[in-house]
PDB file of C-alpha atoms in Angstrom:
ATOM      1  CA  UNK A1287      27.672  16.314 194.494  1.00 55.00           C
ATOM      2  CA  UNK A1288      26.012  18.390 191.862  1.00 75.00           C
ATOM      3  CA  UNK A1289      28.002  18.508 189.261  1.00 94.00           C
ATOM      4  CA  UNK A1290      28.124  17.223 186.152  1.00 97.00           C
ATOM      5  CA  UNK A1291      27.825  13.216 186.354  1.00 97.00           C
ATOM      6  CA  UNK A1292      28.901   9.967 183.628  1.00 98.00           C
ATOM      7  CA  UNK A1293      28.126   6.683 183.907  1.00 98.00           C
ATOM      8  CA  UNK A1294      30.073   4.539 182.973  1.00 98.00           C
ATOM      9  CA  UNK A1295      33.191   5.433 184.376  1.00 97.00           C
ATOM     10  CA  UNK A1296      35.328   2.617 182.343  1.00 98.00           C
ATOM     11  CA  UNK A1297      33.837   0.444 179.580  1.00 98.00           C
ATOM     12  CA  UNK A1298      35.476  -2.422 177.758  1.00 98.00           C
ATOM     13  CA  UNK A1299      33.538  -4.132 174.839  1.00 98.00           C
ATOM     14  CA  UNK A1300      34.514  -6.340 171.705  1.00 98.00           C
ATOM     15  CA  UNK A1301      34.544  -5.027 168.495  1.00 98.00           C
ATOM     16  CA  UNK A1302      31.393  -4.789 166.436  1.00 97.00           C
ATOM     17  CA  UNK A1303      29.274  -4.721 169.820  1.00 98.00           C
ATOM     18  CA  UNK A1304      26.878  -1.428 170.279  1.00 98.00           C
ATOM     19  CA  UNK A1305      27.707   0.461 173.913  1.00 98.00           C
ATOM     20  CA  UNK A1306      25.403   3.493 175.395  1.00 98.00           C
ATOM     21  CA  UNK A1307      26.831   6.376 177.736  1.00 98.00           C
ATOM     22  CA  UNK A1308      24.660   8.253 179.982  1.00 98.00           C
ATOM     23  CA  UNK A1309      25.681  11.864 181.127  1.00 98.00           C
ATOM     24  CA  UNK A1310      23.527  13.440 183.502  1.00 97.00           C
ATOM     25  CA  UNK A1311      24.071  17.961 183.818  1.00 96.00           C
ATOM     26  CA  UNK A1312      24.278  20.302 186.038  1.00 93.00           C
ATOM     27  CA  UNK A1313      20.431  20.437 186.590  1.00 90.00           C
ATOM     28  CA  UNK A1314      19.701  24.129 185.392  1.00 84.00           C
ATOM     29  CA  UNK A1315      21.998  23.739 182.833  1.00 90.00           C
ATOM     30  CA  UNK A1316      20.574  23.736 179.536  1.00 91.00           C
ATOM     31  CA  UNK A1317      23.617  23.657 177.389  1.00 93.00           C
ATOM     32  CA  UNK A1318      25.172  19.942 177.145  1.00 96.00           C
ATOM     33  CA  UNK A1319      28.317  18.890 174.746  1.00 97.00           C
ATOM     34  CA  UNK A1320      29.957  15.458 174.204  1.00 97.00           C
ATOM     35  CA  UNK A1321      33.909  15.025 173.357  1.00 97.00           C
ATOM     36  CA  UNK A1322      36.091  12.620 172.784  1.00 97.00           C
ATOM     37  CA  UNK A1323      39.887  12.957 174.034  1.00 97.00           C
ATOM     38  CA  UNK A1324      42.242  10.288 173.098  1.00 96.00           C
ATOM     39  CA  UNK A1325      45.698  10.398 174.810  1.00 92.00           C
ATOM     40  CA  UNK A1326      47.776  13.009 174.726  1.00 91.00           C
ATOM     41  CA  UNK A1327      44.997  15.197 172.732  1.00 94.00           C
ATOM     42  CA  UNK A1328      42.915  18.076 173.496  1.00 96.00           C
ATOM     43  CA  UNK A1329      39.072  17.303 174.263  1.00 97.00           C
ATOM     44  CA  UNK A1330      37.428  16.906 170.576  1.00 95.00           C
ATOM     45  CA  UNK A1331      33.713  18.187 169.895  1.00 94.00           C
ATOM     46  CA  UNK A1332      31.126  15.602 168.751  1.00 95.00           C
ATOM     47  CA  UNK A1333      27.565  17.223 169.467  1.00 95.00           C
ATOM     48  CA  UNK A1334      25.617  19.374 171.190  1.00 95.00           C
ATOM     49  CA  UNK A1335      22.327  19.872 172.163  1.00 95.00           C
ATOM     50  CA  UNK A1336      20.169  23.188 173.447  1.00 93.00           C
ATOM     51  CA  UNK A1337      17.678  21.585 175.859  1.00 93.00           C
ATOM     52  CA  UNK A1338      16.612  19.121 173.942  1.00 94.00           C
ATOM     53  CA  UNK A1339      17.451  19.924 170.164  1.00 94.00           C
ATOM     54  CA  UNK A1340      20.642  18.507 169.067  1.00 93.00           C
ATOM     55  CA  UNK A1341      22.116  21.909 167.324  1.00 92.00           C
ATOM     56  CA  UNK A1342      24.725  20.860 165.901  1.00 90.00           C
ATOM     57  CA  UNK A1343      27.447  17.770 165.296  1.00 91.00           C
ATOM     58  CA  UNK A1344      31.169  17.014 164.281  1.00 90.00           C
ATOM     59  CA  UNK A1345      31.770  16.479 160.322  1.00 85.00           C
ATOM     60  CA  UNK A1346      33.533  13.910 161.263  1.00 77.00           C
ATOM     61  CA  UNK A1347      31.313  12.232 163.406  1.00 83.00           C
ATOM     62  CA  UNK A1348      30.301   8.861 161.803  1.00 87.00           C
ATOM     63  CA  UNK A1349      27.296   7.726 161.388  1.00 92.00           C
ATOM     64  CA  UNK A1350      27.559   5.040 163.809  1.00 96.00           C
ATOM     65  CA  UNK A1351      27.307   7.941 166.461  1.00 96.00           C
ATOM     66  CA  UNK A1352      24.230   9.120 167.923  1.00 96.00           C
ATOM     67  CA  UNK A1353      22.942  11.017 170.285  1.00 96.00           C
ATOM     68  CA  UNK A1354      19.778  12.032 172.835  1.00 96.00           C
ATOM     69  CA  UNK A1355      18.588  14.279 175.076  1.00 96.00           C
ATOM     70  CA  UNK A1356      14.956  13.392 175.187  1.00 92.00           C
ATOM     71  CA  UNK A1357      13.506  15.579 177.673  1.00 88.00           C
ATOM     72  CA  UNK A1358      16.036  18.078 177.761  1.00 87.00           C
ATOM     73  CA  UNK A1359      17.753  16.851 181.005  1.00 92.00           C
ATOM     74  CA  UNK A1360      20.085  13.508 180.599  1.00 97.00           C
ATOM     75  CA  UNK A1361      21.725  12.448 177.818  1.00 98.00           C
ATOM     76  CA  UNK A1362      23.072   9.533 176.250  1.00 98.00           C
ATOM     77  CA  UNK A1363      25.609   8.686 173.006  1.00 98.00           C
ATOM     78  CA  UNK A1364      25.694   5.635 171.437  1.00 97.00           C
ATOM     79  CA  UNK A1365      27.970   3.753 169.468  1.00 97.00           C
ATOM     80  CA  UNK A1366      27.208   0.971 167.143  1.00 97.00           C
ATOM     81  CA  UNK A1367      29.313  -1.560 165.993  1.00 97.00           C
ATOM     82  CA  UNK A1368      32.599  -0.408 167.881  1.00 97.00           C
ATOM     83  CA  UNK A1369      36.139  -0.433 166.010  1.00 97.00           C
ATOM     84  CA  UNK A1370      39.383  -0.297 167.934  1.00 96.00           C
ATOM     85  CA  UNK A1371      39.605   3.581 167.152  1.00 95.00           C
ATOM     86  CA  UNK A1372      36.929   4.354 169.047  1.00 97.00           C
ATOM     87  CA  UNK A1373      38.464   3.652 171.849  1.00 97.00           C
ATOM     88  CA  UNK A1374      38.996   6.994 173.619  1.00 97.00           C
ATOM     89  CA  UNK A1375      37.654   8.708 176.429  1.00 98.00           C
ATOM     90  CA  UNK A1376      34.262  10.571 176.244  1.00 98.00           C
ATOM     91  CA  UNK A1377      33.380  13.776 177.883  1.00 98.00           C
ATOM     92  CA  UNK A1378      30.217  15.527 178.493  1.00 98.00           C
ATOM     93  CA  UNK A1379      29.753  18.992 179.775  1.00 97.00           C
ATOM     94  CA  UNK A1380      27.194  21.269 180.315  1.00 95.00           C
ATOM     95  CA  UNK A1381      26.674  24.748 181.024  1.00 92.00           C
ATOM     96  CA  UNK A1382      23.357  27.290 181.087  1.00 84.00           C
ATOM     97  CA  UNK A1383      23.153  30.245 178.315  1.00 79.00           C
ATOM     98  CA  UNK A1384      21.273  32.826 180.909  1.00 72.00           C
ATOM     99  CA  UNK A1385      22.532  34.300 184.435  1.00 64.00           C
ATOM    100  CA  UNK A1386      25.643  32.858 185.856  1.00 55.00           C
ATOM    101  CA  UNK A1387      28.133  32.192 185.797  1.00 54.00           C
ATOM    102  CA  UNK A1388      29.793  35.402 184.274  1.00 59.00           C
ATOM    103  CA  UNK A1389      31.887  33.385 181.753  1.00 65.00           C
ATOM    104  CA  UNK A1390      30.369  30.863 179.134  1.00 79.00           C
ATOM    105  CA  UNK A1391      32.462  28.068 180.421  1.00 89.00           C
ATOM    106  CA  UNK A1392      32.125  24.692 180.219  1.00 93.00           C
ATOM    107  CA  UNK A1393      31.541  22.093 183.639  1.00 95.00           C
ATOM    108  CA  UNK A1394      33.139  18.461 182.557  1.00 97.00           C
ATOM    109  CA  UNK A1395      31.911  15.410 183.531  1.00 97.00           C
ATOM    110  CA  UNK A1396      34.435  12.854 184.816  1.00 97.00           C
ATOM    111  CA  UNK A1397      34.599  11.118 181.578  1.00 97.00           C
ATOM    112  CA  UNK A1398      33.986   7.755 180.226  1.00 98.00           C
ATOM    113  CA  UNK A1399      36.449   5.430 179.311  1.00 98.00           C
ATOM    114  CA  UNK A1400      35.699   3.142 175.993  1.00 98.00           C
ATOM    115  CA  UNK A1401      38.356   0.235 175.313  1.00 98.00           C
ATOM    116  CA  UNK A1402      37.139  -1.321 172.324  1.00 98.00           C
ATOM    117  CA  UNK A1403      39.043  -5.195 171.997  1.00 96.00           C
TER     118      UNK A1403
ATOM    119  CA  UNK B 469      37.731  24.404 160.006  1.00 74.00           C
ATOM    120  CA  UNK B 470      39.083  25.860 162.891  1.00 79.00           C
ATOM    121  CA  UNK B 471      42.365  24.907 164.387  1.00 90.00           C
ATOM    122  CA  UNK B 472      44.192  25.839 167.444  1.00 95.00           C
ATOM    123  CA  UNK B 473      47.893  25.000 168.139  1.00 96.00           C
ATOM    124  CA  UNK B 474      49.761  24.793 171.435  1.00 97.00           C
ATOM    125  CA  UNK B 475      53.493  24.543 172.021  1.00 97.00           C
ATOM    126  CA  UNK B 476      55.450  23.138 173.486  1.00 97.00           C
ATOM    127  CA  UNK B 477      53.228  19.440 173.805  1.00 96.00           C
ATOM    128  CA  UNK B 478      55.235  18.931 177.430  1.00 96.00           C
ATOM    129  CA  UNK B 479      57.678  21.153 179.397  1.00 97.00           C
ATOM    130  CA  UNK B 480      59.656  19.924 182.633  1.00 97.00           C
ATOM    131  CA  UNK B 481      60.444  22.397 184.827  1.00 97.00           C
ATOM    132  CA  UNK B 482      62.272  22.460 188.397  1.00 98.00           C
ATOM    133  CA  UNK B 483      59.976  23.211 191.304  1.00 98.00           C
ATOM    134  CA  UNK B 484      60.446  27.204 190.850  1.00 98.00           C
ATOM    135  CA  UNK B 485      60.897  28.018 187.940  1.00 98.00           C
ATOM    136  CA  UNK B 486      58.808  29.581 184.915  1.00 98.00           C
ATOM    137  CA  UNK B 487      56.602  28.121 182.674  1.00 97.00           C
ATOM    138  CA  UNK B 488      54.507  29.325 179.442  1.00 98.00           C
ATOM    139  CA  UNK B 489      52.682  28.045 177.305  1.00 98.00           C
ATOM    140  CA  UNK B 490      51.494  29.561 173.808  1.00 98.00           C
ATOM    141  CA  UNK B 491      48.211  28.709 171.781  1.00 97.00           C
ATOM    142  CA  UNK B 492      47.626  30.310 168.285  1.00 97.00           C
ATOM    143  CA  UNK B 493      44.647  29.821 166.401  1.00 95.00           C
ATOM    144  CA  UNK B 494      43.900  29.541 162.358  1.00 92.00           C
ATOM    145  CA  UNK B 495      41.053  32.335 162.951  1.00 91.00           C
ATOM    146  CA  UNK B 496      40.453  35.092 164.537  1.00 92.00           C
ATOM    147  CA  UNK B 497      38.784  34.357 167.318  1.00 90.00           C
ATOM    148  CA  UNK B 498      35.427  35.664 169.486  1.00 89.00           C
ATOM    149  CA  UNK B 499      37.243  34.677 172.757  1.00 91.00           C
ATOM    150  CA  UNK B 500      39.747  32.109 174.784  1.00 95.00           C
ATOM    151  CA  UNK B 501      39.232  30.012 177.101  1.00 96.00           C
ATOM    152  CA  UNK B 502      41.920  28.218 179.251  1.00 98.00           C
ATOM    153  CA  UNK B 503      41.508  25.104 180.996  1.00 98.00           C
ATOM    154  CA  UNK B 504      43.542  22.464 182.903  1.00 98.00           C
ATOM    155  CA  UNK B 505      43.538  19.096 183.294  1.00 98.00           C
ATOM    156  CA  UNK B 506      44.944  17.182 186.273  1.00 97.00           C
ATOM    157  CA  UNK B 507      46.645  13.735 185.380  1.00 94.00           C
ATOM    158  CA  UNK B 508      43.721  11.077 185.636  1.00 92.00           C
ATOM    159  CA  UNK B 509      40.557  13.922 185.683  1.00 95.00           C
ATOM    160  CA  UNK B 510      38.806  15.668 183.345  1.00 96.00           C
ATOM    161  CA  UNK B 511      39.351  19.978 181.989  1.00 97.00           C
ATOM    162  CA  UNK B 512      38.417  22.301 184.608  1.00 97.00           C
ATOM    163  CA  UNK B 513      38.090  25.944 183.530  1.00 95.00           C
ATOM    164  CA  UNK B 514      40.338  28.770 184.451  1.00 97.00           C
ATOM    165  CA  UNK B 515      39.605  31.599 182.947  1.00 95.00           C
ATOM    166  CA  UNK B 516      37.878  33.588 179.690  1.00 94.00           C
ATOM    167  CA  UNK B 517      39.900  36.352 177.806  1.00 95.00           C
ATOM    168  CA  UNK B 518      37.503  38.220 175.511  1.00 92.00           C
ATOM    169  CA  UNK B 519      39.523  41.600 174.797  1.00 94.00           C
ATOM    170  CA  UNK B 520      41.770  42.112 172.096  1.00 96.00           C
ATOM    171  CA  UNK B 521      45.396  42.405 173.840  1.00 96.00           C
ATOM    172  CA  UNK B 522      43.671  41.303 177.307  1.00 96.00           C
ATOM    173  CA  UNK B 523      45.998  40.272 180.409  1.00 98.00           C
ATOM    174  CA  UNK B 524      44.337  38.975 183.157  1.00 97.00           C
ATOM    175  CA  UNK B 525      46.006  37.416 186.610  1.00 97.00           C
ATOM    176  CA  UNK B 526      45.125  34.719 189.055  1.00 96.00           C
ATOM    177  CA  UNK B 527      47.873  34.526 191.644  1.00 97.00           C
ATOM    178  CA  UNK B 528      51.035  32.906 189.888  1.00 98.00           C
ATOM    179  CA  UNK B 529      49.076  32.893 186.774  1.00 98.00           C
ATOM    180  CA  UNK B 530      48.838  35.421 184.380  1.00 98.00           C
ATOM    181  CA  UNK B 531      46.809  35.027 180.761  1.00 98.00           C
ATOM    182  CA  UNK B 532      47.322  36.939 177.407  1.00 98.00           C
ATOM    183  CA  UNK B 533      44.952  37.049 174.329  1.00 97.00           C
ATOM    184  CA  UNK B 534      47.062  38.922 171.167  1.00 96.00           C
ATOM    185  CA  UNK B 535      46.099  42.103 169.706  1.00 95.00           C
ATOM    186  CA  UNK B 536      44.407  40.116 165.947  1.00 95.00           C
ATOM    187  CA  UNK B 537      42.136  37.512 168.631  1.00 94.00           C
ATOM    188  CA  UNK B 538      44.691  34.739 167.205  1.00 95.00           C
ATOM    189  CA  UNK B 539      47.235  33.617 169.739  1.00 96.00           C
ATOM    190  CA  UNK B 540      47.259  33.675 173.563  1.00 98.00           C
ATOM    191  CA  UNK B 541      49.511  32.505 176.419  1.00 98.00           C
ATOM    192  CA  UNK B 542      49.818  31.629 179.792  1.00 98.00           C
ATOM    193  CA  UNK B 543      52.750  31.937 181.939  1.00 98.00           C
ATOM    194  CA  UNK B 544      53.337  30.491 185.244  1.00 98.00           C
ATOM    195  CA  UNK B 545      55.648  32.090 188.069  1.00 98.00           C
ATOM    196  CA  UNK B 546      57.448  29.883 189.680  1.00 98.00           C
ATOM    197  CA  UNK B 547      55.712  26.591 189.631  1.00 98.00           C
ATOM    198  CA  UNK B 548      54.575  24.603 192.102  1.00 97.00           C
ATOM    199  CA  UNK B 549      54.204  20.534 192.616  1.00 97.00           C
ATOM    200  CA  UNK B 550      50.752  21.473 192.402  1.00 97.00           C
ATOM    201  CA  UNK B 551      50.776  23.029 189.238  1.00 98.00           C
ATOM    202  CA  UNK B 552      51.326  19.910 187.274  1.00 98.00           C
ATOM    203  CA  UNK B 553      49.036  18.953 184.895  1.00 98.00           C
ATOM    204  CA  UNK B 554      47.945  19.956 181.142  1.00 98.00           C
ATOM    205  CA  UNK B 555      46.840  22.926 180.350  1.00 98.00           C
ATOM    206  CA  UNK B 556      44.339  23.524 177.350  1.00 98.00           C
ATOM    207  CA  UNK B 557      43.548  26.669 175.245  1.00 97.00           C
ATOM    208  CA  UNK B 558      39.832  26.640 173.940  1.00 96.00           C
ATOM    209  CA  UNK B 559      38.912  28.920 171.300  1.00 93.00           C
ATOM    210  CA  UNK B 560      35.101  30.118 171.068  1.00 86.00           C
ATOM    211  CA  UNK B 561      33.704  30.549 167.786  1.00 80.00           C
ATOM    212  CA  UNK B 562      31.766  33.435 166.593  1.00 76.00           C
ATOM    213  CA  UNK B 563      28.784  31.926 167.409  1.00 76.00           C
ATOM    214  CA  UNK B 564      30.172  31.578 171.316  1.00 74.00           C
ATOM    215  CA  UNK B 565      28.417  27.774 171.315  1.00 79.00           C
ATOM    216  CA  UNK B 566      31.710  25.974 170.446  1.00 85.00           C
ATOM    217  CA  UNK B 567      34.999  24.911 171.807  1.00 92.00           C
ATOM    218  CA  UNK B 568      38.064  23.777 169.570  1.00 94.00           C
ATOM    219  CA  UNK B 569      40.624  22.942 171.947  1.00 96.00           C
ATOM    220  CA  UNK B 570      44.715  22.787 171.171  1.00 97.00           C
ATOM    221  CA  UNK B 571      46.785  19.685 171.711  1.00 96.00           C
ATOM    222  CA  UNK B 572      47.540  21.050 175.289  1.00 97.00           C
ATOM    223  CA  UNK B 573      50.580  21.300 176.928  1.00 98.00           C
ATOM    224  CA  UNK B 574      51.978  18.780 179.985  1.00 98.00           C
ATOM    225  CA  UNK B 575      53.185  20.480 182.544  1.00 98.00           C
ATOM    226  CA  UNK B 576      55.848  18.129 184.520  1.00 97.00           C
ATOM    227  CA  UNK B 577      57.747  20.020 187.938  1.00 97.00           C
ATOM    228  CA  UNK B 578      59.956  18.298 189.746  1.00 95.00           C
ATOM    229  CA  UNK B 579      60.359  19.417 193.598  1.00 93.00           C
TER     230      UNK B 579
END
């Protein structure tokens, strides 16, 4: 499979405890996004990264949010001290900014579920 | 910021029938994107409008972007059990590195 891969696919932690998602690209992609979709809500943008330079992130990201993309290929968020509301699911996607596809789309990872208890 | 709207947030239909759903955005926008989301899995794309007053068809499908760049639909002929799922309008940014997506719409069809 070469798409775009998450891992975890479900996570459940207690509140206050720090958790780490890993997405891994398409591999010549060098365009990679995370999101965050609660239910019944479109996918909502947290950050992106060109390679690996973080361009640009949500206003209302807090600052308990971070994340890498050290070398340019994986990434990872993480999330400190973990409230209730950030329980959500959390989407990565990639896609490359030279040849194809035609289309600047966006290829979604399967997503990561947080429950925060 | 941007916003983008989508109505209706569900719509049952009998296996058959029509569907549409409508996006309109707070900005003009560079271009649309559509995507849709099966129950359970994650936004897969379906297609980029980029012109003002574009139509473009896939089979059953066809996609609109209005004449200003602000509003867009897509309308389903007669629906199929394996059209259900949401369906997300995406509007680029000037820039064309960012997605804000609307609240999508649930499409439910019952055979």
């Amino acid at each position: 499979d070469t798409g775009v891969s998450q891992d975890p696919r479900h996570k459940i932690t207690k509140r206050g405890q720090n958790v780490t998602f890993r997405c891994d690209p398409i591999s010549e992609h060098n365009r990679l996004y995370w999101y965050r979709q609660t239910l019944g809500q479109g996918p909502e943008f947290l950050t992106y990264f060109q390679n690996e330079a973080q361009l640009e992130k949500s206003r209302l990201l807090s600052d308990r949010f971070s994340a890498e993309r050290p070398k340019g290929s994986f990434s990872t968020l993480e999330i400190q001290r973990t409230e209730q509301g950030d329980s959500a699911m959390y989407l990565c996607a990639s896609r490359p900014t030279k040849g194809l596809p035609l289309y600047n789309e966006q290829f979604f990872g399967p997503g990561t579920r947080l429950t925060v208890l | 910021g941007q916003q983008v709207m989508q109505i209706p947030q569900y719509q049952h239909v009998q296996e058959g029938e029509d569907f549409t759903t409508y996006c309109n955005s707070s900005t003009t926008l560079s271009n649309i994107q559509w995507y849709k989301q099966r129950p359970g899995g994650h936004p897969v794309f379906l297609i980029q409008l980029v012109k003002s007053g574009e139509v473009k068809k896939q089979k059953r499908l066809t996609f609109q972007f209005g004449e200003a760049k602000k509003n867009s639909s897509l309308h389903i002929t007669a629906t199929q059990t394996t059209d259900v799922g949401t369906y997300f309008c995406a509007g680029v940014n000037n820039a064309g590195n960012m997605l804000t997506f609307g609240g999508g719409t649930r499409l439910m069809v019952k055979p």
